[in-house]
Amino acid sequence: MATIFTRIAQGEIPSYKVAENEDYYAFLDINPLAKGHTLVIPKKMEDDYIFHLDEKTYTGLWAFAREVAAAIREAVPCKRVGVAVLGMEVPHTHIHLVPLQTEGDLDFRKKRPEVSAEEQAQIARAILNAYEKRK
Ligand code: AMP
């Protein structure tokens, strides 16, 4: 059965897209830890545990995540982009990319900042522009 993230990558469910290529898709987290918090996924779901992915999908996912992280860093003021892989909630492999000012920004138990839909759209556009420019 298609996961919610497969349906997002297929455009059946709306998302704030920040980058895409043939095999991978990146979009803003709906409940961000920080402004610009992005999820990076393989479009085709093989396994929900990242370390079970086949070699090609695994290395491709991380290579794409690196390009997206560079675009985030250009578009969102931050010291660096942090990485987390949890998968406790959505059973579709995904990498979290979180713009960091301090290490506490990667605390998944903390209160999340309020980010309006308008601001999410604006941040997504800025990251997408930076991603497209780098290509
Ligand atoms: P986890 O599976 O523990 O890595 O967490 C799943 C993440 O996906 C959470 O940070 C959610 O806020 C995020 N999330 C869940 N549904 C959506 C959605 N429809 N669009 C964007 N992000 C989502």
PDB file of N, CA, C and O in Angstrom, residues 33 37-38 62 69 72-73 78-85 95-102 105-106 108:
ATOM      1  N   LEU A  33      10.940  21.442  13.386  1.00  0.00           N
ATOM      2  CA  LEU A  33      11.751  21.728  14.580  1.00  0.00           C
ATOM      3  C   LEU A  33      12.339  23.125  14.479  1.00  0.00           C
ATOM      4  O   LEU A  33      12.619  23.773  15.484  1.00  0.00           O
ATOM      5  N   HIS A  37      13.116  23.033   8.196  1.00  0.00           N
ATOM      6  CA  HIS A  37      13.216  21.585   8.487  1.00  0.00           C
ATOM      7  C   HIS A  37      12.629  20.809   7.302  1.00  0.00           C
ATOM      8  O   HIS A  37      11.476  20.966   6.945  1.00  0.00           O
ATOM      9  N   THR A  38      13.469  19.974   6.722  1.00  0.00           N
ATOM     10  CA  THR A  38      13.130  19.287   5.461  1.00  0.00           C
ATOM     11  C   THR A  38      13.208  17.770   5.624  1.00  0.00           C
ATOM     12  O   THR A  38      14.034  17.255   6.378  1.00  0.00           O
ATOM     13  N   TRP A  62      21.549   9.637   0.151  1.00  0.00           N
ATOM     14  CA  TRP A  62      22.458  10.513   0.901  1.00  0.00           C
ATOM     15  C   TRP A  62      23.094  11.574  -0.005  1.00  0.00           C
ATOM     16  O   TRP A  62      23.310  12.716   0.411  1.00  0.00           O
ATOM     17  N   ALA A  69      20.824  19.823   1.441  1.00  0.00           N
ATOM     18  CA  ALA A  69      21.382  20.506   2.615  1.00  0.00           C
ATOM     19  C   ALA A  69      22.145  21.764   2.185  1.00  0.00           C
ATOM     20  O   ALA A  69      22.056  22.809   2.850  1.00  0.00           O
ATOM     21  N   ILE A  72      19.571  24.357   1.440  1.00  0.00           N
ATOM     22  CA  ILE A  72      18.972  24.879   2.685  1.00  0.00           C
ATOM     23  C   ILE A  72      19.913  25.896   3.310  1.00  0.00           C
ATOM     24  O   ILE A  72      19.500  26.970   3.738  1.00  0.00           O
ATOM     25  N   ARG A  73      21.182  25.552   3.338  1.00  0.00           N
ATOM     26  CA  ARG A  73      22.163  26.434   3.988  1.00  0.00           C
ATOM     27  C   ARG A  73      22.259  27.783   3.273  1.00  0.00           C
ATOM     28  O   ARG A  73      22.532  28.809   3.892  1.00  0.00           O
ATOM     29  N   CYS A  78      21.508  29.837   9.092  1.00  0.00           N
ATOM     30  CA  CYS A  78      21.791  28.793  10.092  1.00  0.00           C
ATOM     31  C   CYS A  78      23.297  28.580  10.139  1.00  0.00           C
ATOM     32  O   CYS A  78      24.017  28.946   9.215  1.00  0.00           O
ATOM     33  N   LYS A  79      23.763  27.970  11.237  1.00  0.00           N
ATOM     34  CA  LYS A  79      25.197  27.700  11.342  1.00  0.00           C
ATOM     35  C   LYS A  79      25.570  26.517  10.473  1.00  0.00           C
ATOM     36  O   LYS A  79      26.602  26.488   9.828  1.00  0.00           O
ATOM     37  N   ARG A  80      24.737  25.491  10.511  1.00  0.00           N
ATOM     38  CA  ARG A  80      24.906  24.334   9.653  1.00  0.00           C
ATOM     39  C   ARG A  80      23.604  23.550   9.612  1.00  0.00           C
ATOM     40  O   ARG A  80      22.663  23.866  10.336  1.00  0.00           O
ATOM     41  N   VAL A  81      23.575  22.537   8.756  1.00  0.00           N
ATOM     42  CA  VAL A  81      22.365  21.730   8.645  1.00  0.00           C
ATOM     43  C   VAL A  81      22.605  20.396   9.358  1.00  0.00           C
ATOM     44  O   VAL A  81      23.561  19.673   9.028  1.00  0.00           O
ATOM     45  N   GLY A  82      21.761  20.096  10.340  1.00  0.00           N
ATOM     46  CA  GLY A  82      21.874  18.848  11.079  1.00  0.00           C
ATOM     47  C   GLY A  82      21.050  17.754  10.430  1.00  0.00           C
ATOM     48  O   GLY A  82      20.140  18.022   9.637  1.00  0.00           O
ATOM     49  N   VAL A  83      21.407  16.518  10.783  1.00  0.00           N
ATOM     50  CA  VAL A  83      20.771  15.350  10.161  1.00  0.00           C
ATOM     51  C   VAL A  83      20.232  14.422  11.240  1.00  0.00           C
ATOM     52  O   VAL A  83      20.892  14.195  12.259  1.00  0.00           O
ATOM     53  N   ALA A  84      19.045  13.874  10.998  1.00  0.00           N
ATOM     54  CA  ALA A  84      18.523  12.837  11.901  1.00  0.00           C
ATOM     55  C   ALA A  84      17.730  11.829  11.085  1.00  0.00           C
ATOM     56  O   ALA A  84      17.123  12.181  10.068  1.00  0.00           O
ATOM     57  N   VAL A  85      17.766  10.602  11.511  1.00  0.00           N
ATOM     58  CA  VAL A  85      16.935   9.556  10.901  1.00  0.00           C
ATOM     59  C   VAL A  85      16.204   8.863  12.041  1.00  0.00           C
ATOM     60  O   VAL A  85      16.846   8.285  12.920  1.00  0.00           O
ATOM     61  N   ILE A  95      15.072  11.118   5.623  1.00  0.00           N
ATOM     62  CA  ILE A  95      16.143  11.792   6.359  1.00  0.00           C
ATOM     63  C   ILE A  95      15.624  13.174   6.745  1.00  0.00           C
ATOM     64  O   ILE A  95      15.092  13.898   5.894  1.00  0.00           O
ATOM     65  N   HIS A  96      15.781  13.530   8.024  1.00  0.00           N
ATOM     66  CA  HIS A  96      15.448  14.892   8.458  1.00  0.00           C
ATOM     67  C   HIS A  96      16.684  15.777   8.256  1.00  0.00           C
ATOM     68  O   HIS A  96      17.784  15.411   8.702  1.00  0.00           O
ATOM     69  N   LEU A  97      16.506  16.934   7.623  1.00  0.00           N
ATOM     70  CA  LEU A  97      17.563  17.954   7.534  1.00  0.00           C
ATOM     71  C   LEU A  97      17.053  19.176   8.285  1.00  0.00           C
ATOM     72  O   LEU A  97      15.996  19.728   7.927  1.00  0.00           O
ATOM     73  N   VAL A  98      17.782  19.577   9.325  1.00  0.00           N
ATOM     74  CA  VAL A  98      17.290  20.656  10.194  1.00  0.00           C
ATOM     75  C   VAL A  98      18.331  21.776  10.276  1.00  0.00           C
ATOM     76  O   VAL A  98      19.469  21.541  10.717  1.00  0.00           O
ATOM     77  N   PRO A  99      17.947  23.002   9.851  1.00  0.00           N
ATOM     78  CA  PRO A  99      18.866  24.137  10.001  1.00  0.00           C
ATOM     79  C   PRO A  99      19.135  24.381  11.488  1.00  0.00           C
ATOM     80  O   PRO A  99      18.190  24.478  12.269  1.00  0.00           O
ATOM     81  N   LEU A 100      20.400  24.458  11.866  1.00  0.00           N
ATOM     82  CA  LEU A 100      20.766  24.556  13.283  1.00  0.00           C
ATOM     83  C   LEU A 100      21.391  25.903  13.632  1.00  0.00           C
ATOM     84  O   LEU A 100      22.241  26.404  12.905  1.00  0.00           O
ATOM     85  N   GLN A 101      20.945  26.416  14.771  1.00  0.00           N
ATOM     86  CA  GLN A 101      21.669  27.515  15.419  1.00  0.00           C
ATOM     87  C   GLN A 101      22.395  26.954  16.643  1.00  0.00           C
ATOM     88  O   GLN A 101      23.503  27.362  16.948  1.00  0.00           O
ATOM     89  N   THR A 102      21.731  26.025  17.331  1.00  0.00           N
ATOM     90  CA  THR A 102      22.344  25.378  18.500  1.00  0.00           C
ATOM     91  C   THR A 102      22.008  23.891  18.433  1.00  0.00           C
ATOM     92  O   THR A 102      21.114  23.476  17.682  1.00  0.00           O
ATOM     93  N   ASP A 105      18.399  22.544  18.700  1.00  0.00           N
ATOM     94  CA  ASP A 105      17.451  22.586  17.579  1.00  0.00           C
ATOM     95  C   ASP A 105      17.137  21.196  17.043  1.00  0.00           C
ATOM     96  O   ASP A 105      16.197  21.021  16.283  1.00  0.00           O
ATOM     97  N   LEU A 106      17.936  20.209  17.440  1.00  0.00           N
ATOM     98  CA  LEU A 106      17.673  18.835  16.965  1.00  0.00           C
ATOM     99  C   LEU A 106      16.959  17.993  18.028  1.00  0.00           C
ATOM    100  O   LEU A 106      16.918  16.771  17.911  1.00  0.00           O
ATOM    101  N   PHE A 108      13.876  16.499  19.350  1.00  0.00           N
ATOM    102  CA  PHE A 108      12.535  16.215  18.842  1.00  0.00           C
ATOM    103  C   PHE A 108      11.456  16.333  19.918  1.00  0.00           C
ATOM    104  O   PHE A 108      10.282  16.265  19.618  1.00  0.00           O
TER     105      PHE A 108
END
